[in-house]
Amino acid sequence: MIVQHHNSQNSNSGDLNLAALDLIGAHVAMLDAEGNIIAVNQAWQNFARQNACNNDACGIGANYLNVCDSSSGPGSEEAKAIAQAIRDIIRRKRSSFWVEYPCHSPDQRRWFQMRVSHYDSTGGARVLVAHENITETKLAHEELRKREEMLTHAARLNTLGEMVTGITHEINQPLAAISVYAKSCLQLLKSTPDLPDNVIENIQKISEQAHRAGAIIKNLHDLAKKRPSIQEIVPLNELLRGVIGICEMEVKQKGANIRCEFDSPPPLIKVDSVQIQQVLLNLIMNALTAIKENRPEERSILTQGHRNSANSVEISVTDQGCGVPDEYENEIFKPFVTSKDFNIGIGLSISKSIVENHGGRIWFSRNVKRGVTFHFTVPLAMEKIE
Amino acid sequence: MSNNKTVYIVDDDVAIRDSLSAFLSSVGLTVKTFDTAEAFLNNYINDDVGCLVLDVRMSPMSGLELQQTLLSRKNMIPIIFLTAHGDLSMAVRAMREGAFDFFEKPFDEQRLLDRINQALRLSQSRQQEVYIKQSIQEKLKQLTAREREIVDRIITGQANKVIALELGLSERTVELHRARSYEKLGAKSLAELVRMLLAVE
């Protein structure tokens, strides 16, 4: 630590503190009550040297407040705000301050965190300024966010594919009926004499148009065909944790909490992770909607995963919400059935088709006290070869 | 044997049942419709001549499950599957289990009609076989134990003389039994006798 001499009226313990500052990675400078830099640690000096910063601007003797105030170009707004914060700290208007800022070098993206705090020394009021390189943490966060986005995107695409499958079915049924009705009209008219002009042709056209619509639907279906399902062996807890990571913000925002319980050691399951996470996400989001009117202490969701037979695991999501209306009892897994005004009602039908494609089943039960529990099963990965 | 040929339509969509029933009736076919696989099973008599036009995706029992149930009952009614899904793997599975055909909705009605007629002919000829088999079995029952014993030896190619020797009868007695057996079974030649017995084996 380099200390300006006329100010170095420190005791031995003060020397020790200053020496200790050389050991840490953050760039630390000490300012006096006027904002003059009176001491800097080793990291500060190294950084100044590496970034070709001259001593007048950031070395001992320079006035840090002036440097901030006179900065121009990108970041100058922040620099002025920082100067203001330092002044507030000197005047004891606030005790500390921190800010994160980007500071990219020509060949590298970098982020720093700046912390400012106050302390009293025998020589008067002092301000400590520390800059710490947080690039790694920042990049890791960014990477995590990107992955979550990718997962959500994959889940959404998957939803779209499942939706098209459902719609294909719902539309092809009436199209087939239209075409068959038209055909039977033609059959009935065969023996009718003196038909008005074009009756036969027009009925034929009805049938042609029904087939044309069918062909369009078929193309759409082929286009949206699900990506091939990728089955992998994953520990149940990892899968649950991934889902909870995705919906945590939403859960917090609604003032709810979510708990997770599973067998120990966690069972290994063989599933398409993206799809099964999508099912869980659906069930958790439904639970969240069901409990949103509850008192805050009753807004909890319980997710469980237990082995329920030699070759399957049962996963359940329990809420204390408003439950399932009786009239939906048998309908709830069908597409476009919903009790919510803002929902198109495909979540559970998609979940059902995903679970069934995994060879499992999905159902719900009413809790003794309040709310419902949705259950589904997934195949256990064979851990041992017998 | 009944000469009634019936097209059984099993589909949970009322418009499909109604339109197909109207169309097939208009070309002179007898049609019965059911909205579930269970309703069909409760009403269908095992040896009716007919053809089943079956939707794949129904609940609680799916079309594929109904196919399995019929197979387990050794029922051979030809099945034409209809699907609104265009699911190829399902089609492959159904055909492997002996389905007569598989159509995607919407389908070409004329082609469906042609296949239904072929399926009905198949069902009828299978029924014919069953009928013939039954009548042979009836006739075989009229044989005495001794006659049956001799018939069984005749079809393996044993000569009267050998049969007589092995059973300790006179050749004349064997000839008499043989003639009476031919008469009871209505067989005119050895070849015909062999064919009859092979049919019921």
Coordinates of C-alpha atoms in Angstrom, one line a residue:
Chain A
M1 CA 0.0 0.0 0.0
I2 CA 1.4 3.3 -1.0
V3 CA 0.5 6.1 1.4
Q4 CA 1.1 9.8 0.9
H5 CA 3.6 10.7 3.5
H6 CA 2.2 13.8 5.1
N7 CA -1.0 12.0 5.9
S8 CA 0.6 8.8 7.2
Q9 CA 0.0 9.4 10.9
N10 CA -1.2 5.9 11.3
S11 CA -0.7 3.7 14.3
N12 CA 0.8 0.2 13.9
S13 CA -2.6 -1.4 13.6
G14 CA -3.3 1.1 10.8
D15 CA -0.2 -0.1 9.0
L16 CA -1.3 -3.6 9.3
N17 CA -4.7 -2.8 7.9
L18 CA -3.1 -1.1 4.9
A19 CA -0.7 -4.0 4.4
A20 CA -3.7 -6.4 4.5
L21 CA -5.4 -4.4 1.7
D22 CA -2.5 -5.4 -0.6
L23 CA -3.6 -9.0 -0.3
I24 CA -7.1 -8.6 -1.6
G25 CA -8.0 -8.6 -5.3
A26 CA -10.2 -5.6 -5.3
H27 CA -8.7 -2.2 -6.3
V28 CA -8.8 -0.1 -3.2
A29 CA -8.1 3.6 -2.7
M30 CA -8.5 5.8 0.3
L31 CA -9.7 9.4 -0.1
D32 CA -9.6 12.2 2.4
A33 CA -12.5 14.5 3.1
E34 CA -11.8 16.6 0.0
G35 CA -11.8 13.5 -2.3
N36 CA -8.0 13.4 -2.7
I37 CA -6.5 10.0 -3.2
I38 CA -4.2 9.5 -0.2
A39 CA -3.5 5.8 -0.4
V40 CA -4.0 3.0 -3.0
N41 CA -3.4 -0.8 -2.7
Q42 CA -1.2 -3.0 -4.9
A43 CA -4.2 -4.1 -7.0
W44 CA -5.1 -0.5 -7.7
Q45 CA -1.6 0.3 -8.9
N46 CA -1.5 -2.8 -11.1
F47 CA -4.8 -2.0 -12.7
A48 CA -3.7 1.6 -13.4
R49 CA -0.5 0.4 -15.0
Q50 CA -2.2 -2.3 -17.1
N51 CA -4.8 0.2 -18.3
A52 CA -2.2 2.9 -19.1
C53 CA -3.8 5.3 -16.7
N54 CA -1.5 8.2 -15.7
N55 CA -0.8 9.1 -12.1
D56 CA -2.4 12.5 -12.4
A57 CA -5.8 10.9 -13.1
C58 CA -5.8 8.0 -10.7
G59 CA -2.6 7.9 -8.6
I60 CA -2.0 9.3 -5.2
G61 CA -2.5 13.0 -5.1
A62 CA -5.2 13.0 -7.8
N63 CA -8.7 14.2 -6.7
Y64 CA -11.1 11.4 -7.3
L65 CA -14.1 13.7 -7.2
N66 CA -12.6 15.9 -9.9
V67 CA -11.8 12.9 -12.0
C68 CA -15.4 11.7 -11.8
D69 CA -16.9 15.1 -12.4
S70 CA -14.8 15.8 -15.4
S71 CA -15.3 12.5 -17.1
S72 CA -16.8 12.6 -20.5
G73 CA -18.1 10.1 -23.1
P74 CA -20.0 6.8 -22.2
G75 CA -20.3 6.3 -18.5
S76 CA -19.9 10.0 -17.6
E77 CA -23.5 10.1 -16.2
E78 CA -22.6 7.2 -13.9
A79 CA -19.3 8.9 -12.9
K80 CA -21.2 12.0 -11.9
A81 CA -23.6 10.0 -9.8
I82 CA -20.7 8.2 -8.2
A83 CA -19.1 11.6 -7.3
Q84 CA -22.4 12.7 -5.8
A85 CA -22.6 9.5 -3.7
I86 CA -19.0 10.0 -2.5
R87 CA -19.8 13.5 -1.4
D88 CA -22.9 12.3 0.4
I89 CA -20.8 9.8 2.2
I90 CA -18.2 12.4 3.2
R91 CA -21.0 14.5 4.6
R92 CA -22.4 11.5 6.4
K93 CA -25.7 11.7 4.4
R94 CA -25.3 8.0 3.7
S95 CA -23.0 5.3 5.1
S96 CA -22.2 3.3 2.0
F97 CA -22.9 3.0 -1.7
W98 CA -22.4 0.4 -4.3
V99 CA -22.9 0.2 -8.1
E100 CA -22.2 -2.3 -10.9
Y101 CA -20.8 -0.9 -14.1
P102 CA -19.5 -2.2 -17.4
C103 CA -15.9 -1.3 -18.2
H104 CA -14.9 -3.1 -21.4
S105 CA -11.4 -3.1 -22.6
P106 CA -10.7 -3.2 -26.4
D107 CA -10.3 -7.0 -26.3
Q108 CA -12.4 -8.1 -23.3
R109 CA -15.9 -7.6 -21.9
R110 CA -15.5 -6.6 -18.2
W111 CA -17.8 -5.6 -15.4
F112 CA -16.9 -4.1 -12.1
Q113 CA -18.6 -3.5 -8.8
M114 CA -17.7 -0.3 -7.0
R115 CA -18.3 0.0 -3.3
V116 CA -17.8 3.1 -1.3
S117 CA -17.8 3.3 2.5
H118 CA -16.9 5.7 5.2
Y119 CA -14.5 5.4 8.1
D120 CA -13.0 7.7 10.7
S121 CA -9.2 7.8 11.1
T122 CA -7.1 9.8 13.5
G123 CA -6.3 12.0 10.6
G124 CA -10.0 12.8 10.0
A125 CA -12.8 11.4 7.9
R126 CA -11.8 9.0 5.2
V127 CA -13.6 7.3 2.4
L128 CA -12.6 3.9 1.0
V129 CA -13.3 3.2 -2.6
A130 CA -13.1 -0.4 -3.9
H131 CA -13.5 -1.6 -7.4
E132 CA -13.8 -5.3 -7.9
N133 CA -13.8 -7.2 -11.2
I134 CA -17.1 -9.2 -11.2
T135 CA -16.8 -10.3 -14.9
E136 CA -16.8 -14.0 -14.1
T137 CA -19.9 -13.9 -11.9
K138 CA -21.6 -11.6 -14.4
L139 CA -20.9 -14.0 -17.4
A140 CA -22.0 -17.0 -15.3
H141 CA -25.3 -15.2 -14.6
E142 CA -25.7 -14.3 -18.2
E143 CA -25.0 -17.9 -19.3
L144 CA -27.6 -19.2 -16.8
R145 CA -30.2 -16.8 -18.0
K146 CA -29.5 -17.8 -21.6
R147 CA -29.9 -21.4 -20.7
E148 CA -33.2 -20.8 -18.9
E149 CA -34.4 -18.8 -21.9
M150 CA -33.5 -21.7 -24.2
L151 CA -35.3 -24.2 -22.0
T152 CA -38.4 -22.0 -21.9
H153 CA -38.2 -21.6 -25.6
A154 CA -37.9 -25.4 -26.2
A155 CA -40.9 -25.9 -23.9
R156 CA -42.9 -23.3 -25.7
L157 CA -42.1 -24.9 -29.1
N158 CA -43.0 -28.2 -27.7
T159 CA -46.3 -26.8 -26.5
L160 CA -46.9 -25.4 -30.0
G161 CA -46.3 -28.9 -31.5
E162 CA -48.6 -30.5 -29.1
M163 CA -51.2 -27.9 -29.7
V164 CA -51.1 -28.5 -33.5
T165 CA -51.6 -32.2 -32.8
G166 CA -54.7 -31.5 -30.8
I167 CA -56.0 -29.0 -33.3
T168 CA -55.4 -31.5 -36.2
H169 CA -57.6 -34.0 -34.4
E170 CA -60.4 -31.5 -33.6
I171 CA -60.5 -30.1 -37.1
N172 CA -60.1 -33.3 -39.1
Q173 CA -63.2 -34.8 -37.4
P174 CA -65.7 -32.2 -38.7
L175 CA -63.9 -32.1 -42.1
A176 CA -64.3 -35.8 -42.5
A177 CA -68.0 -35.5 -41.5
I178 CA -68.6 -32.7 -44.0
S179 CA -67.0 -34.7 -46.8
V180 CA -69.0 -37.8 -46.0
Y181 CA -72.3 -35.9 -45.7
A182 CA -71.6 -34.4 -49.1
K183 CA -70.9 -37.8 -50.6
S184 CA -74.1 -39.2 -49.2
C185 CA -76.1 -36.3 -50.7
L186 CA -74.6 -37.1 -54.1
Q187 CA -75.6 -40.7 -53.5
L188 CA -79.2 -39.7 -52.6
L189 CA -79.4 -37.4 -55.6
K190 CA -78.3 -40.0 -58.1
S191 CA -81.8 -41.3 -58.6
T192 CA -83.5 -37.9 -58.5
P193 CA -84.6 -36.6 -61.9
D194 CA -84.6 -33.0 -63.0
L195 CA -82.1 -31.6 -60.6
P196 CA -81.5 -27.8 -60.9
D197 CA -78.2 -26.9 -62.6
N198 CA -75.0 -27.2 -60.7
V199 CA -76.4 -29.0 -57.7
I200 CA -74.1 -32.0 -58.2
E201 CA -71.1 -29.9 -59.0
N202 CA -71.6 -27.6 -56.0
I203 CA -71.9 -30.6 -53.6
Q204 CA -68.8 -32.0 -55.1
K205 CA -67.1 -28.7 -54.5
I206 CA -68.1 -28.8 -50.8
S207 CA -66.3 -32.1 -50.6
E208 CA -63.2 -30.9 -52.5
Q209 CA -62.9 -27.9 -50.2
A210 CA -63.1 -30.1 -47.1
H211 CA -60.3 -32.2 -48.5
R212 CA -58.3 -29.0 -49.3
A213 CA -58.6 -27.9 -45.7
G214 CA -57.6 -31.3 -44.6
A215 CA -54.4 -31.1 -46.7
I216 CA -53.5 -27.7 -45.2
I217 CA -54.0 -29.1 -41.7
K218 CA -51.8 -32.1 -42.6
N219 CA -49.0 -29.8 -43.8
L220 CA -49.2 -27.8 -40.7
H221 CA -49.1 -31.0 -38.6
D222 CA -46.0 -32.2 -40.5
L223 CA -44.3 -28.9 -40.0
A224 CA -45.0 -28.8 -36.3
K225 CA -44.1 -32.4 -35.9
K226 CA -42.5 -32.8 -32.5
R227 CA -38.8 -32.9 -32.4
P228 CA -37.7 -36.5 -31.8
S229 CA -38.0 -37.1 -28.1
I230 CA -34.7 -37.4 -26.4
Q231 CA -34.9 -39.8 -23.5
E232 CA -32.1 -39.5 -20.9
I233 CA -31.4 -40.7 -17.5
V234 CA -31.6 -37.9 -14.9
P235 CA -31.8 -37.8 -11.1
L236 CA -35.3 -36.7 -10.1
N237 CA -34.0 -34.0 -7.7
E238 CA -32.1 -32.3 -10.5
L239 CA -35.1 -32.2 -12.7
L240 CA -37.3 -30.8 -9.9
R241 CA -34.7 -28.2 -9.0
G242 CA -34.5 -27.1 -12.7
V243 CA -38.2 -26.5 -12.8
I244 CA -38.2 -24.7 -9.5
G245 CA -35.4 -22.5 -10.7
I246 CA -37.6 -21.5 -13.7
C247 CA -40.7 -20.7 -11.8
E248 CA -39.1 -19.3 -8.6
M249 CA -39.5 -15.6 -9.6
E250 CA -43.2 -16.2 -10.4
V251 CA -43.8 -18.0 -7.2
K252 CA -42.1 -15.2 -5.1
Q253 CA -44.0 -12.5 -7.0
K254 CA -47.3 -14.1 -6.0
G255 CA -46.1 -14.2 -2.4
A256 CA -46.2 -18.0 -2.4
N257 CA -43.6 -20.6 -1.5
I258 CA -42.8 -24.0 -3.0
R259 CA -41.4 -27.0 -1.2
C260 CA -39.8 -30.1 -2.6
E261 CA -39.7 -33.6 -1.2
F262 CA -38.2 -36.7 -2.8
D263 CA -36.8 -40.1 -1.9
S264 CA -33.2 -40.2 -0.7
P265 CA -31.1 -41.1 -2.6
P266 CA -33.1 -39.5 -5.4
P267 CA -34.4 -42.0 -7.9
L268 CA -33.0 -41.9 -11.5
I269 CA -35.7 -41.6 -14.1
K270 CA -35.6 -42.1 -17.9
V271 CA -37.5 -39.3 -19.5
D272 CA -37.4 -36.4 -22.0
S273 CA -36.3 -33.8 -19.5
V274 CA -37.7 -30.8 -21.4
Q275 CA -41.1 -32.4 -21.8
I276 CA -41.4 -33.6 -18.2
Q277 CA -40.2 -30.2 -16.9
Q278 CA -42.9 -28.7 -19.1
V279 CA -45.5 -31.0 -17.4
L280 CA -44.3 -30.0 -13.9
L281 CA -44.2 -26.3 -14.9
N282 CA -47.8 -26.6 -16.1
L283 CA -49.0 -28.2 -12.8
I284 CA -47.0 -25.7 -10.7
M285 CA -48.4 -22.7 -12.6
N286 CA -51.9 -24.1 -12.3
A287 CA -51.4 -24.5 -8.5
L288 CA -50.1 -21.0 -8.3
T289 CA -53.3 -19.7 -10.0
A290 CA -55.4 -21.8 -7.7
I291 CA -53.9 -20.3 -4.5
K292 CA -53.6 -16.7 -5.6
E293 CA -56.7 -15.7 -3.6
N294 CA -55.5 -17.5 -0.4
R295 CA -54.3 -15.8 2.7
P296 CA -50.5 -15.4 2.4
E297 CA -49.7 -18.2 5.0
E298 CA -51.8 -20.6 2.9
R299 CA -50.0 -20.0 -0.4
S300 CA -47.7 -23.0 -0.4
I301 CA -47.2 -25.6 -3.0
L302 CA -45.7 -29.0 -2.3
T303 CA -43.9 -31.0 -5.0
Q304 CA -43.1 -34.6 -4.2
G305 CA -41.4 -37.4 -6.0
H306 CA -41.4 -41.0 -4.7
R307 CA -40.9 -44.5 -6.1
N308 CA -44.4 -46.0 -6.3
S309 CA -43.6 -49.4 -7.9
A310 CA -40.7 -51.5 -9.1
N311 CA -40.4 -49.5 -12.3
S312 CA -42.0 -46.1 -11.9
V313 CA -41.9 -42.9 -9.9
E314 CA -44.9 -40.8 -8.9
I315 CA -44.5 -37.1 -9.0
S316 CA -47.2 -34.9 -7.4
V317 CA -48.0 -31.2 -7.0
T318 CA -50.2 -30.3 -4.1
D319 CA -51.9 -27.0 -3.4
Q320 CA -54.5 -25.6 -1.0
G321 CA -56.3 -23.8 -3.7
C322 CA -59.8 -23.4 -4.9
G323 CA -60.0 -26.9 -6.2
V324 CA -61.5 -28.3 -9.4
P325 CA -65.2 -27.6 -10.0
D326 CA -67.3 -30.8 -10.0
E327 CA -68.5 -30.2 -13.6
Y328 CA -64.9 -30.4 -14.8
E329 CA -64.2 -33.6 -13.0
N330 CA -64.1 -35.8 -16.1
E331 CA -63.2 -33.1 -18.6
I332 CA -60.1 -31.5 -17.1
F333 CA -57.6 -33.4 -19.3
K334 CA -59.4 -32.7 -22.5
P335 CA -58.2 -29.9 -24.8
F336 CA -59.9 -26.5 -24.7
V337 CA -61.6 -27.2 -21.4
T338 CA -60.8 -24.5 -18.8
S339 CA -62.4 -22.9 -15.8
K340 CA -60.1 -19.8 -16.2
D341 CA -61.2 -17.0 -18.4
F342 CA -57.7 -16.1 -19.4
N343 CA -56.6 -19.5 -20.4
I344 CA -57.3 -21.6 -23.6
G345 CA -57.2 -24.8 -21.6
I346 CA -54.5 -26.9 -23.3
G347 CA -51.9 -27.2 -20.5
L348 CA -53.4 -30.3 -18.9
S349 CA -54.2 -32.0 -22.2
I350 CA -50.7 -31.5 -23.4
S351 CA -49.4 -32.8 -20.1
K352 CA -51.5 -35.8 -20.5
S353 CA -50.2 -36.6 -23.9
I354 CA -46.6 -36.1 -22.8
V355 CA -47.1 -38.3 -19.8
E356 CA -48.8 -41.0 -21.8
N357 CA -46.1 -40.9 -24.4
H358 CA -43.7 -41.7 -21.6
G359 CA -45.9 -44.7 -20.7
G360 CA -47.2 -43.1 -17.6
R361 CA -50.5 -41.8 -16.4
I362 CA -51.8 -38.5 -14.9
W363 CA -54.7 -37.9 -12.6
F364 CA -55.8 -35.7 -9.8
S365 CA -57.2 -36.2 -6.3
R366 CA -59.0 -33.9 -3.9
N367 CA -57.2 -33.2 -0.7
V368 CA -58.8 -34.0 2.6
K369 CA -58.6 -30.5 3.8
R370 CA -58.5 -28.2 0.8
G371 CA -57.2 -28.0 -2.7
V372 CA -56.2 -30.7 -5.1
T373 CA -53.1 -32.9 -5.8
F374 CA -52.1 -33.7 -9.4
H375 CA -50.1 -36.9 -9.8
F376 CA -48.3 -38.4 -12.7
T377 CA -45.9 -41.3 -13.2
V378 CA -42.7 -41.6 -15.1
P379 CA -40.5 -44.6 -15.8
L380 CA -37.7 -45.4 -13.4
A381 CA -34.4 -45.9 -15.1
M382 CA -33.1 -49.4 -14.5
E383 CA -30.1 -48.9 -12.2
K384 CA -29.0 -52.4 -12.0
I385 CA -28.8 -55.0 -14.7
E386 CA -30.2 -58.2 -13.1
Chain B
M1 CA -75.9 -68.9 -41.2
S2 CA -77.2 -65.4 -41.5
N3 CA -76.9 -63.6 -44.8
N4 CA -77.0 -60.2 -43.1
K5 CA -73.8 -58.2 -43.6
T6 CA -73.4 -55.4 -41.2
V7 CA -71.0 -52.4 -41.1
Y8 CA -70.3 -51.6 -37.4
I9 CA -69.2 -48.0 -36.9
V10 CA -67.5 -47.2 -33.6
D11 CA -66.5 -43.6 -33.2
D12 CA -67.0 -41.1 -30.3
D13 CA -67.7 -38.3 -32.7
V14 CA -71.4 -38.1 -33.4
A15 CA -71.0 -36.3 -36.8
I16 CA -68.8 -39.1 -38.0
R17 CA -71.2 -41.7 -37.0
D18 CA -74.2 -39.9 -38.4
S19 CA -72.6 -39.0 -41.8
L20 CA -71.0 -42.4 -42.3
S21 CA -74.3 -44.1 -41.4
A22 CA -76.2 -41.9 -43.9
F23 CA -73.7 -42.6 -46.7
L24 CA -73.3 -46.3 -46.2
S25 CA -77.1 -46.8 -45.9
S26 CA -77.6 -44.8 -49.1
V27 CA -75.6 -47.4 -50.9
G28 CA -77.7 -50.2 -49.4
L29 CA -75.5 -51.4 -46.6
T30 CA -76.8 -52.3 -43.1
V31 CA -75.1 -50.1 -40.5
K32 CA -75.0 -50.1 -36.8
T33 CA -73.3 -47.3 -34.8
F34 CA -71.8 -47.2 -31.4
D35 CA -70.2 -44.3 -29.5
T36 CA -67.8 -46.4 -27.4
A37 CA -65.9 -49.6 -27.8
E38 CA -67.7 -51.0 -24.7
A39 CA -71.1 -50.4 -26.3
F40 CA -70.0 -52.3 -29.4
L41 CA -68.7 -55.3 -27.3
N42 CA -72.0 -55.4 -25.4
N43 CA -74.0 -55.7 -28.6
Y44 CA -71.9 -57.6 -31.0
I45 CA -72.5 -61.3 -31.5
N46 CA -69.3 -63.2 -32.2
D47 CA -70.0 -64.8 -35.6
D48 CA -72.0 -62.1 -37.3
V49 CA -70.8 -61.4 -40.8
G50 CA -69.6 -57.8 -40.9
C51 CA -66.9 -55.3 -40.9
L52 CA -65.8 -52.9 -38.1
V53 CA -65.0 -49.2 -39.0
L54 CA -63.2 -48.1 -35.9
D55 CA -61.9 -44.8 -34.6
V56 CA -58.4 -45.1 -33.1
R57 CA -58.6 -42.5 -30.3
M58 CA -61.5 -43.0 -27.9
S59 CA -61.8 -43.3 -24.2
P60 CA -62.0 -45.2 -22.0
M61 CA -61.2 -48.0 -24.4
S62 CA -59.3 -47.0 -27.5
G63 CA -59.7 -48.5 -30.9
L64 CA -56.4 -50.3 -30.6
E65 CA -57.5 -51.8 -27.3
L66 CA -60.7 -53.0 -28.8
Q67 CA -58.7 -54.7 -31.6
Q68 CA -56.7 -56.5 -28.9
T69 CA -59.8 -57.6 -27.0
L70 CA -61.3 -59.0 -30.2
L71 CA -58.1 -60.8 -31.0
S72 CA -58.0 -62.3 -27.6
R73 CA -61.6 -63.6 -28.2
K74 CA -60.3 -65.1 -31.5
N75 CA -62.7 -62.9 -33.3
M76 CA -61.8 -62.4 -36.9
I77 CA -64.1 -59.5 -37.9
P78 CA -62.1 -57.3 -40.4
I79 CA -61.2 -53.9 -38.9
I80 CA -60.8 -50.7 -40.9
F81 CA -59.3 -48.0 -38.7
L82 CA -60.0 -44.3 -39.0
T83 CA -57.8 -41.7 -37.4
A84 CA -58.0 -37.9 -37.3
H85 CA -54.4 -37.8 -36.1
G86 CA -52.3 -39.0 -39.0
D87 CA -50.2 -40.9 -36.6
L88 CA -48.1 -43.3 -38.6
S89 CA -46.7 -45.4 -35.8
M90 CA -50.3 -46.1 -34.7
A91 CA -51.2 -47.2 -38.2
V92 CA -48.1 -49.5 -38.3
R93 CA -49.1 -51.1 -35.1
A94 CA -52.7 -51.6 -36.1
M95 CA -51.8 -53.2 -39.4
R96 CA -49.2 -55.4 -37.7
E97 CA -52.0 -56.7 -35.5
G98 CA -54.0 -57.6 -38.6
A99 CA -56.1 -54.6 -39.3
F100 CA -57.8 -54.7 -42.8
D101 CA -57.0 -51.1 -43.6
F102 CA -56.2 -47.7 -42.1
F103 CA -57.7 -44.3 -43.2
E104 CA -56.8 -40.8 -42.2
K105 CA -59.7 -38.4 -41.8
P106 CA -60.8 -36.8 -44.0
F107 CA -60.8 -39.7 -46.4
D108 CA -61.9 -40.6 -49.9
E109 CA -65.3 -42.1 -49.4
Q110 CA -65.3 -44.2 -52.5
R111 CA -62.1 -45.8 -51.5
L112 CA -63.4 -46.5 -48.0
L113 CA -66.6 -48.0 -49.5
D114 CA -64.5 -50.3 -51.8
R115 CA -62.5 -51.5 -48.8
I116 CA -65.6 -52.0 -46.7
N117 CA -67.1 -54.2 -49.5
Q118 CA -63.9 -56.2 -49.7
A119 CA -63.8 -56.6 -45.9
L120 CA -67.4 -57.8 -46.0
R121 CA -66.6 -60.4 -48.6
L122 CA -63.6 -61.5 -46.5
S123 CA -65.8 -61.8 -43.5
Q124 CA -68.4 -63.8 -45.4
S125 CA -65.9 -66.2 -46.8
R126 CA -64.4 -66.7 -43.3
Q127 CA -67.9 -67.3 -42.1
Q128 CA -68.4 -69.8 -44.9
E129 CA -65.3 -71.7 -43.8
V130 CA -66.6 -71.8 -40.2
Y131 CA -70.0 -73.0 -41.5
I132 CA -68.3 -75.8 -43.6
K133 CA -66.2 -76.8 -40.7
Q134 CA -69.2 -77.0 -38.4
S135 CA -71.1 -79.2 -40.9
I136 CA -68.2 -81.6 -41.3
Q137 CA -67.9 -81.8 -37.6
E138 CA -71.6 -82.6 -37.3
K139 CA -71.2 -85.4 -39.9
L140 CA -68.2 -86.8 -38.2
K141 CA -70.3 -87.1 -35.0
Q142 CA -72.6 -89.5 -36.8
L143 CA -69.8 -92.0 -37.3
T144 CA -69.6 -95.0 -34.9
A145 CA -66.4 -95.5 -33.0
R146 CA -65.4 -98.3 -35.3
E147 CA -66.2 -96.3 -38.4
R148 CA -64.1 -93.3 -37.1
E149 CA -61.3 -95.7 -36.3
I150 CA -61.3 -97.0 -39.8
V151 CA -61.6 -93.5 -41.4
D152 CA -58.6 -92.4 -39.5
R153 CA -56.6 -95.3 -40.9
I154 CA -57.9 -94.8 -44.4
I155 CA -56.7 -91.2 -44.6
T156 CA -53.2 -92.2 -43.5
G157 CA -53.1 -94.4 -46.6
Q158 CA -53.7 -97.9 -45.1
A159 CA -55.2 -100.5 -47.4
N160 CA -58.4 -102.4 -46.4
K161 CA -56.4 -105.5 -46.1
V162 CA -54.0 -104.0 -43.6
I163 CA -56.7 -102.4 -41.6
A164 CA -58.6 -105.7 -41.4
L165 CA -55.5 -107.5 -40.2
E166 CA -54.6 -104.9 -37.6
L167 CA -58.1 -104.6 -36.2
G168 CA -58.8 -108.3 -36.4
L169 CA -61.7 -107.9 -38.7
S170 CA -62.6 -109.5 -42.0
E171 CA -61.7 -107.4 -45.2
R172 CA -65.4 -107.5 -46.1
T173 CA -66.4 -105.9 -42.8
V174 CA -63.9 -103.1 -43.3
E175 CA -65.2 -102.5 -46.7
L176 CA -68.8 -102.2 -45.3
H177 CA -67.7 -99.8 -42.6
R178 CA -65.8 -97.8 -45.2
A179 CA -68.8 -97.5 -47.6
R180 CA -71.1 -96.5 -44.7
S181 CA -68.6 -93.8 -43.6
Y182 CA -68.3 -92.3 -47.1
E183 CA -72.1 -92.3 -47.3
K184 CA -72.5 -90.6 -43.9
L185 CA -69.9 -87.9 -44.6
G186 CA -71.1 -87.4 -48.2
A187 CA -67.6 -88.0 -49.5
K188 CA -67.3 -89.3 -53.1
S189 CA -63.6 -90.0 -53.2
L190 CA -60.6 -90.6 -50.9
A191 CA -59.3 -87.2 -51.8
E192 CA -62.5 -85.5 -50.7
L193 CA -62.4 -87.5 -47.4
V194 CA -58.9 -86.3 -46.7
R195 CA -59.8 -82.7 -47.5
M196 CA -62.7 -82.8 -45.1
L197 CA -60.7 -84.2 -42.2
L198 CA -57.9 -81.8 -42.8
A199 CA -60.4 -78.9 -42.7
V200 CA -61.4 -79.7 -39.2
E201 CA -58.1 -80.8 -37.8

